[in-house]
Amino acid sequence: MRIAVVGSGYVGLVAGACFAELGHDVLLVDNDEHKLAALKLGECPIHEKFLPELLERHRGKRLDFTGDLADAVRHSQLIFIAVGTPPKDDGDADLSYVESVAQGIAGAIDDYKVVVEKSTVPVYTNSWVRKIMLLNGAPAELFDVASNPEFLREGTAVADFLYPDRIVVGADTDRCAQLLAQAYGPLTDGSYYKNPDAIPGPVTGPFQAHLIRTSAKSAELIKHASNAFLAMKISFINAVASVCEAVGADVEQVREGIGTDSRIGRRFLSPGVGYGGSCFPKDLLAFRSVARENGCHFGLLDETARVNEEQRNRFIRKVRKALWTLKGKKLAVLGLAFKNGTDDLRESPAVGIIKSLLKEGCAITAYDPAAMGRAAEEFGPNSAVRFAHGPYEALQGADACLVLTEWEDFAALDLARIKQLLRYPIVVDGRNLFKPAAMEEAGLHYYSIGRPDVVGAHSATVTSALKEAASKNEAISRNEAA
Ligand code: UGA
């Protein structure tokens, strides 16, 4: 099939490369000249497993890049809109990019086309896109608008696309539903997985993706409701973790106990510093706005966001508790990305926590396996954050180590070396990456989420050293003030 994908961000780039992988001719459209030039030269602008391989495999053959939307529309049967829908101040999704793409498509329609929303958009966007297109001169009989939300996760986006739990096709006419089903044919009939060059996925053996046909409105709601439900699961376990801390229970045991109930499931029940990224925080607010505008009170969404926000504050209180005072402390931060497997810092809990610690007067040395380049931009050249070249360099001489992203590499660090490099043997783990028993054996003081603190045999000595250092700091500040 001939497919255009408008917007070469996370969703568009992955969808475009994967549709080419399924055998379609794909034109990726973007209005950013620099990005287009980089893509044409073979660069991959995001850190995403298997994406460089797919771009390499199909670039210049079944995958091309262009800035000419009208040309791409004329060339294609299916046009996927995958441009950004960032949040406005009131939490509503800003649909101005979608609107301008819809206008552009309308002017170029010369034959029957299916326009497909792939970006996450509020319910009714479908009818709204249709209206914009009609107002801009697109003949009603020459197009349909469908909703085909994307459920990919950053870091595993390619495998999520090619081995989906489900494909949702929200289409109000059979004609457009059939074209969309045809685009995903190699996944739903299982032929893609028989290909020896197929990208490996989480399943072995025969597989057929499951396609769910719904109305366009239902498909729009499915996306918001899925993200809100997953965010709620995370906030739920984080709230349970707080209760565990209060009563001396272990949230990992509780998680095992509840997650093994097949109705609940184990996934998305890892406690931590809260969810981040470009999707959950934004989609939760947008979903809340949609509900409100339509007269529905959905307080569960408010509470989900509130617990998430509070989780960062709780973490800072934990660091304070472990270190006695924060002012003047030198902290090693392991992990900056909003989760492992990505270099994305958008709404990363680590970034928010670091900014709060800087305000408290801490000095930070940070390391992340993928996000160092983006972090240097985020914090700017004059910031008090220093960047290390590796985890051990970050730990050297720090008063404590904070773990803020669940990178597996960190879990494999040598605990004896951590202890030897730190000034005080203190680790505050916002992702429960380490086993408390191993930390205890290594002589580390270990504070994690929803599990009892591990304070070693020398806890009194460490506390008095911390108190002494804090009063020295106080004296220095008093002298400076005088
Ligand atoms: C999320 C959804 O998982 C995708 O299905 C969806 O397509 C995507 O948003 C989107 O709307 O585009 P993503 O933002 O890539 O994907 O990240 P997740 O893997 O869902 O993680 C989100 C956040 O939750 C991260 O900060 C992660 O560390 C945190 N998390 C996740 C937890 O704190 N605990 C968990 O158990 C799982």
XYZ file of C-alpha atoms and ligand atoms in Angstrom:
519
model
C 0.000 0.000 0.000
C 1.029 3.639 -0.331
C 1.147 5.302 3.062
C 2.022 8.805 4.270
C 2.896 9.436 7.905
C 2.810 13.095 8.896
C 5.156 13.938 11.788
C 8.426 12.152 12.384
C 8.476 12.227 16.179
C 8.443 9.067 18.264
C 5.151 7.735 17.001
C 5.482 8.835 13.365
C 9.028 7.667 12.859
C 8.409 4.272 14.411
C 5.086 3.780 12.586
C 6.633 4.847 9.257
C 9.628 2.535 9.616
C 7.408 -0.352 10.720
C 4.895 0.091 7.879
C 7.869 -0.041 5.468
C 8.982 -3.205 7.276
C 5.517 -4.674 6.564
C 6.090 -4.126 2.848
C 4.329 -0.789 2.261
C 5.699 2.256 0.427
C 5.988 4.958 3.041
C 6.516 8.704 2.802
C 7.376 10.348 6.120
C 6.394 14.018 6.118
C 7.878 16.652 8.398
C 8.223 20.426 8.226
C 11.538 20.454 10.104
C 14.175 20.765 7.375
C 17.055 19.819 9.706
C 15.308 16.668 10.831
C 14.525 15.681 7.251
C 18.117 16.258 6.186
C 19.404 14.167 9.110
C 16.964 11.349 8.346
C 17.936 11.379 4.676
C 21.584 11.104 5.703
C 20.797 7.992 7.703
C 20.739 9.447 11.206
C 18.308 8.174 13.809
C 17.179 11.103 15.987
C 15.911 9.007 18.916
C 17.323 6.239 21.086
C 15.083 3.323 20.173
C 15.938 -0.358 19.894
C 15.787 -1.735 16.307
C 14.852 1.654 14.809
C 18.313 2.346 13.300
C 18.206 -1.131 11.709
C 14.758 -0.515 10.191
C 15.704 2.939 8.886
C 18.847 1.465 7.363
C 16.919 -1.442 5.846
C 14.231 0.655 4.137
C 15.629 4.167 3.619
C 15.612 5.155 -0.056
C 13.715 1.955 -0.933
C 10.326 1.632 0.732
C 10.840 4.607 3.047
C 11.379 8.187 1.966
C 11.278 11.574 3.678
C 9.671 14.758 2.408
C 8.583 18.230 3.457
C 5.834 18.334 0.823
C 2.565 17.329 2.502
C 0.389 17.878 -0.603
C 2.599 15.640 -2.702
C 2.617 12.940 -0.021
C -1.193 13.082 0.189
C -1.616 12.696 -3.571
C 0.773 9.735 -3.506
C -0.944 7.864 -0.649
C -4.069 5.851 0.117
C -3.689 6.145 3.870
C -2.457 9.301 5.618
C -1.538 8.903 9.275
C -1.432 12.064 11.393
C 1.285 11.630 14.019
C 2.080 15.216 14.983
C 2.406 16.451 18.576
C -0.605 17.233 20.775
C 1.138 19.002 23.686
C -0.797 20.097 26.789
C -2.024 23.688 27.097
C -1.912 25.474 30.468
C -5.385 24.205 31.395
C -4.470 20.567 30.599
C -6.432 20.455 27.327
C -4.537 18.980 24.376
C -3.317 21.616 21.926
C -4.666 20.410 18.589
C -3.337 23.242 16.437
C -0.757 21.001 14.701
C -3.456 18.436 13.903
C -5.635 21.239 12.549
C -2.982 22.608 10.237
C -2.187 19.120 8.905
C -5.918 18.500 8.294
C -6.092 21.770 6.341
C -3.052 20.759 4.302
C -4.483 17.333 3.525
C -7.868 18.800 2.510
C -6.325 20.951 -0.198
C -4.548 18.013 -1.821
C -7.264 15.359 -1.950
C -7.777 14.132 -5.515
C -8.945 10.575 -4.929
C -10.426 8.489 -2.037
C -8.125 8.718 1.018
C -8.309 7.556 4.594
C -7.026 10.093 7.089
C -5.986 8.341 10.284
C -5.374 9.901 13.692
C -2.424 8.165 15.247
C -1.437 10.873 17.734
C -3.215 10.674 21.078
C -6.198 12.979 20.741
C -9.337 13.680 22.773
C -12.638 12.134 21.818
C -14.446 14.089 19.072
C -11.181 14.987 17.294
C -12.244 12.660 14.545
C -15.428 14.554 13.748
C -13.566 17.803 14.168
C -10.868 16.797 11.632
C -13.628 15.818 9.225
C -15.305 19.215 9.649
C -12.025 21.105 9.092
C -11.395 19.126 5.942
C -14.871 19.799 4.561
C -14.506 23.513 5.354
C -11.227 23.497 3.473
C -12.752 22.100 0.330
C -12.227 18.322 0.611
C -15.153 16.558 -1.184
C -17.110 14.496 1.407
C -17.167 11.354 -0.754
C -13.374 11.389 -1.254
C -12.250 10.774 2.320
C -12.946 9.109 5.646
C -11.351 9.903 8.975
C -10.408 6.989 11.241
C -8.737 6.633 14.620
C -5.921 4.127 15.055
C -4.263 4.920 18.395
C -0.710 3.840 19.023
C 0.156 1.938 22.203
C 3.937 1.794 21.824
C 6.237 2.417 24.756
C 9.452 4.339 24.371
C 12.425 2.004 24.425
C 10.442 -0.948 23.062
C 8.481 0.988 20.445
C 9.436 -1.112 17.405
C 8.648 -4.430 19.094
C 5.421 -2.966 20.511
C 4.341 -1.954 17.002
C 5.226 -5.263 15.392
C 4.017 -7.519 18.234
C 1.027 -5.553 19.551
C -1.317 -6.749 22.326
C -4.024 -5.361 20.050
C -4.512 -3.069 17.080
C -7.471 -0.728 17.516
C -9.147 0.454 14.345
C -11.806 3.073 15.030
C -13.629 3.458 11.743
C -17.170 4.537 11.015
C -17.290 3.122 7.455
C -16.428 -0.375 6.225
C -14.417 0.999 3.331
C -11.880 2.740 5.530
C -11.864 -0.094 8.099
C -10.910 -2.523 5.321
C -8.039 -0.351 4.097
C -6.669 -0.020 7.615
C -7.012 -3.755 8.208
C -5.088 -4.335 4.968
C -2.236 -2.104 6.198
C -1.840 -4.353 9.252
C -2.479 -7.554 7.278
C 1.017 -9.047 7.670
C 0.635 -8.771 11.460
C -2.951 -10.030 11.721
C -2.466 -12.972 9.314
C 0.853 -13.814 10.975
C 2.891 -13.777 7.732
C 5.333 -11.153 9.031
C 6.489 -13.444 11.839
C 7.412 -16.219 9.395
C 9.919 -13.946 7.696
C 13.470 -14.984 8.744
C 14.507 -11.298 8.878
C 11.585 -10.304 11.100
C 12.534 -8.107 14.036
C 12.567 -10.388 17.087
C 9.795 -9.796 19.580
C 8.525 -10.960 22.936
C 6.782 -14.017 21.470
C 8.323 -17.106 19.933
C 6.490 -19.382 17.558
C 3.413 -18.544 15.512
C 1.728 -15.252 16.349
C -1.195 -13.319 14.931
C -1.952 -9.797 16.068
C -5.482 -9.157 17.281
C -7.386 -6.345 15.556
C -10.323 -4.713 17.316
C -12.745 -2.709 15.199
C -14.590 0.040 17.047
C -16.275 3.340 16.319
C -13.895 6.271 15.888
C -15.047 7.815 19.191
C -14.513 4.579 21.115
C -10.994 4.258 19.691
C -10.161 7.786 20.852
C -11.426 6.952 24.330
C -9.593 3.610 24.426
C -6.245 5.377 24.159
C -6.933 7.892 26.939
C -8.534 5.280 29.166
C -5.627 2.830 28.685
C -2.998 5.375 29.675
C -5.086 6.636 32.581
C -5.607 3.077 33.844
C -1.883 2.276 33.689
C -1.041 5.551 35.469
C -3.648 4.695 38.097
C -2.046 1.279 38.649
C 1.302 2.965 39.289
C -0.198 5.522 41.670
C -2.099 2.738 43.413
C 1.026 0.736 44.163
C 2.862 3.909 45.193
C 0.098 4.703 47.675
C 0.255 1.093 48.934
C 4.042 1.534 49.289
C 3.467 4.500 51.602
C 1.179 2.400 53.783
C 3.813 -0.369 53.778
C 6.380 2.117 55.042
C 4.018 3.321 57.756
C 3.276 -0.177 59.090
C 6.636 -1.859 58.406
C 5.445 -4.165 55.582
C 7.347 -4.854 52.345
C 5.698 -3.557 49.162
C 7.572 -6.052 46.980
C 5.911 -8.893 48.883
C 2.556 -7.155 48.688
C 3.048 -6.615 44.953
C 3.803 -10.298 44.442
C 0.728 -11.194 46.457
C -1.668 -8.958 44.561
C -0.041 -9.148 41.123
C -0.423 -12.929 40.973
C -4.194 -12.468 40.963
C -4.766 -12.816 37.224
C -7.494 -10.174 37.400
C -4.937 -7.641 38.644
C -1.730 -8.753 36.913
C 1.878 -8.024 37.832
C 2.715 -5.393 35.259
C 2.769 -1.673 36.006
C 2.833 -2.353 39.710
C 6.452 -1.338 40.318
C 6.616 1.327 42.996
C 9.032 4.197 42.531
C 9.396 7.947 42.223
C 6.253 8.125 40.079
C 5.496 8.002 36.407
C 6.835 10.542 33.931
C 7.328 10.838 30.192
C 5.522 12.662 27.452
C 2.363 10.555 27.698
C 0.931 9.630 31.103
C 1.070 13.085 32.740
C -0.251 14.821 29.603
C -2.888 12.236 28.708
C -4.238 12.084 32.238
C -4.827 15.854 32.218
C -6.333 15.766 28.742
C -8.653 12.903 29.682
C -9.748 14.793 32.791
C -10.524 17.853 30.653
C -12.562 15.781 28.200
C -14.542 14.217 31.054
C -15.158 17.617 32.663
C -16.224 19.284 29.430
C -18.750 16.524 28.977
C -20.148 16.900 32.478
C -18.480 13.830 34.005
C -16.695 14.080 37.348
C -13.729 11.696 37.254
C -12.017 12.345 40.603
C -9.938 9.183 40.277
C -7.841 10.973 37.648
C -7.140 13.889 40.037
C -6.106 11.485 42.767
C -3.849 9.526 40.401
C -1.993 12.730 39.479
C -1.863 13.888 43.124
C -0.306 10.627 44.362
C 2.233 10.841 41.542
C 3.263 14.376 42.470
C 3.474 13.478 46.142
C 5.744 10.535 45.361
C 8.542 12.923 44.333
C 8.135 14.936 47.552
C 8.216 11.739 49.595
C 11.475 10.795 47.910
C 13.046 14.144 48.816
C 11.900 13.671 52.414
C 13.560 10.248 52.358
C 16.848 11.781 51.191
C 16.594 14.367 53.937
C 15.903 11.685 56.522
C 18.904 9.662 55.341
C 21.247 12.655 55.282
C 20.031 14.632 58.277
C 20.149 17.956 56.375
C 20.311 18.683 52.661
C 22.115 22.024 52.424
C 25.699 21.620 51.175
C 25.347 17.874 50.501
C 27.093 16.398 47.498
C 24.825 13.837 45.861
C 25.484 11.281 43.152
C 22.403 10.785 40.963
C 22.184 7.605 38.923
C 19.558 7.928 36.196
C 18.024 10.953 34.509
C 15.681 9.542 31.843
C 11.997 9.147 32.771
C 12.457 5.384 32.563
C 15.076 2.899 31.385
C 15.765 2.200 27.722
C 15.285 5.802 26.576
C 17.121 9.133 26.502
C 13.863 11.039 26.972
C 13.791 13.524 29.850
C 10.288 14.870 29.321
C 8.450 15.005 32.668
C 11.184 12.831 34.120
C 10.805 12.484 37.903
C 14.628 12.610 38.085
C 14.719 16.100 36.577
C 12.076 17.434 38.991
C 13.819 15.862 41.982
C 17.227 17.236 40.977
C 15.775 20.743 40.561
C 14.251 20.556 44.055
C 17.524 19.287 45.562
C 19.450 22.106 43.887
C 17.038 24.596 45.484
C 17.791 22.961 48.842
C 21.481 23.749 48.308
C 22.742 20.304 47.229
C 25.487 19.813 44.658
C 24.663 17.084 42.126
C 26.859 14.845 39.999
C 24.715 12.831 37.633
C 25.109 9.952 35.238
C 22.684 8.286 32.827
C 23.606 5.630 30.243
C 21.591 7.344 27.449
C 20.343 10.790 28.433
C 23.572 12.740 29.073
C 23.341 14.822 25.885
C 19.739 15.803 26.515
C 20.480 16.446 30.202
C 23.242 18.913 29.334
C 20.660 20.840 27.260
C 17.978 20.561 29.955
C 20.107 21.920 32.793
C 22.112 24.375 30.686
C 25.827 25.216 30.809
C 25.646 27.268 34.037
C 23.790 24.785 36.155
C 25.164 23.340 39.375
C 24.740 19.817 37.974
C 27.983 18.117 37.002
C 27.891 15.186 34.623
C 30.060 12.123 35.142
C 31.241 9.720 32.436
C 30.165 6.645 34.345
C 28.361 5.597 37.514
C 31.492 5.084 39.606
C 32.820 8.521 38.668
C 29.521 10.047 39.840
C 29.816 8.250 43.183
C 33.365 9.372 43.919
C 33.331 11.367 47.182
C 29.542 11.906 47.197
C 27.691 12.031 50.513
C 25.057 9.636 49.168
C 23.896 7.883 46.039
C 20.360 8.418 44.669
C 18.909 5.998 42.117
C 16.269 7.687 39.967
C 15.910 5.594 36.776
C 15.475 1.820 36.640
C 18.434 1.097 34.322
C 19.461 -2.552 34.628
C 23.134 -1.532 34.437
C 22.805 0.101 37.843
C 21.456 -3.064 39.438
C 24.678 -4.818 38.386
C 27.023 -2.283 40.061
C 29.658 -3.584 42.463
C 28.261 -2.833 45.921
C 31.662 -2.969 47.641
C 32.940 -0.377 45.201
C 29.902 1.830 45.774
C 30.608 1.741 49.493
C 34.274 2.467 49.005
C 33.652 5.466 46.713
C 30.946 7.162 48.775
C 31.816 9.452 51.656
C 28.939 7.987 53.673
C 27.617 4.524 52.820
C 24.128 5.775 51.958
C 21.998 4.724 48.970
C 18.472 6.107 48.472
C 16.829 4.031 45.774
C 13.773 5.551 44.082
C 13.266 2.489 41.880
C 13.796 -0.478 44.226
C 16.625 -1.715 42.009
C 18.655 -3.372 44.746
C 17.907 -6.184 47.165
C 17.895 -4.941 50.778
C 19.684 -8.086 52.023
C 22.573 -7.561 49.560
C 22.850 -3.910 50.589
C 22.944 -4.889 54.235
C 25.647 -7.452 53.558
C 27.682 -4.825 51.701
C 27.441 -2.555 54.740
C 25.359 0.069 52.962
C 22.563 2.087 54.505
C 19.705 1.581 52.130
C 16.440 3.477 51.790
C 13.986 2.346 49.125
C 10.273 2.656 48.342
C 7.775 0.794 50.516
C 10.365 -1.469 52.133
C 11.939 -1.295 55.587
C 15.097 0.848 55.728
C 18.412 -0.968 56.016
C 20.513 0.894 58.502
C 23.790 -0.878 59.122
C 25.472 -1.694 62.393
C 27.388 1.594 62.232
C 24.301 3.724 61.801
C 24.994 5.724 64.980
C 28.527 6.574 63.773
C 27.249 7.684 60.356
C 24.484 9.781 61.905
C 26.870 11.566 64.245
C 29.314 12.226 61.350
C 26.400 13.681 59.371
C 25.318 15.838 62.314
C 28.863 17.073 62.776
C 29.194 17.935 59.050
C 25.806 19.681 59.138
C 26.770 21.874 62.081
C 30.072 22.751 60.339
C 28.044 23.789 57.277
C 25.745 25.861 59.450
C 28.750 27.605 61.048
C 30.242 28.345 57.602
C 26.903 29.773 56.385
C 26.592 31.911 59.550
C 30.119 33.275 59.024
C 29.370 33.975 55.359
C 26.150 35.757 56.305
C 28.000 37.799 58.975
C 3.107 4.859 27.737
C 2.233 3.602 27.586
O 2.802 2.513 28.329
C 2.133 3.192 26.099
O 1.248 2.090 25.967
C 1.581 4.382 25.315
O 1.515 4.099 23.933
C 2.498 5.587 25.506
O 2.576 5.902 26.917
C 1.906 6.726 24.738
O 0.831 7.193 25.096
O 2.444 7.093 23.680
P 5.748 5.337 27.796
O 5.392 6.753 28.125
O 6.774 5.066 26.766
O 4.432 4.523 27.323
O 6.279 4.708 29.140
P 5.852 3.548 30.152
O 6.673 2.364 29.923
O 4.391 3.360 30.166
O 6.311 4.218 31.533
C 5.747 5.460 31.960
C 6.278 5.850 33.315
O 5.769 5.000 34.333
C 7.803 5.796 33.450
O 8.237 6.943 34.150
C 8.052 4.526 34.254
O 9.245 4.553 34.985
C 6.827 4.525 35.160
N 6.450 3.186 35.667
C 6.066 2.214 34.793
C 6.449 2.954 37.027
O 6.783 3.841 37.844
N 6.064 1.716 37.479
C 5.678 0.726 36.650
O 5.333 -0.369 37.136
C 5.688 0.977 35.271
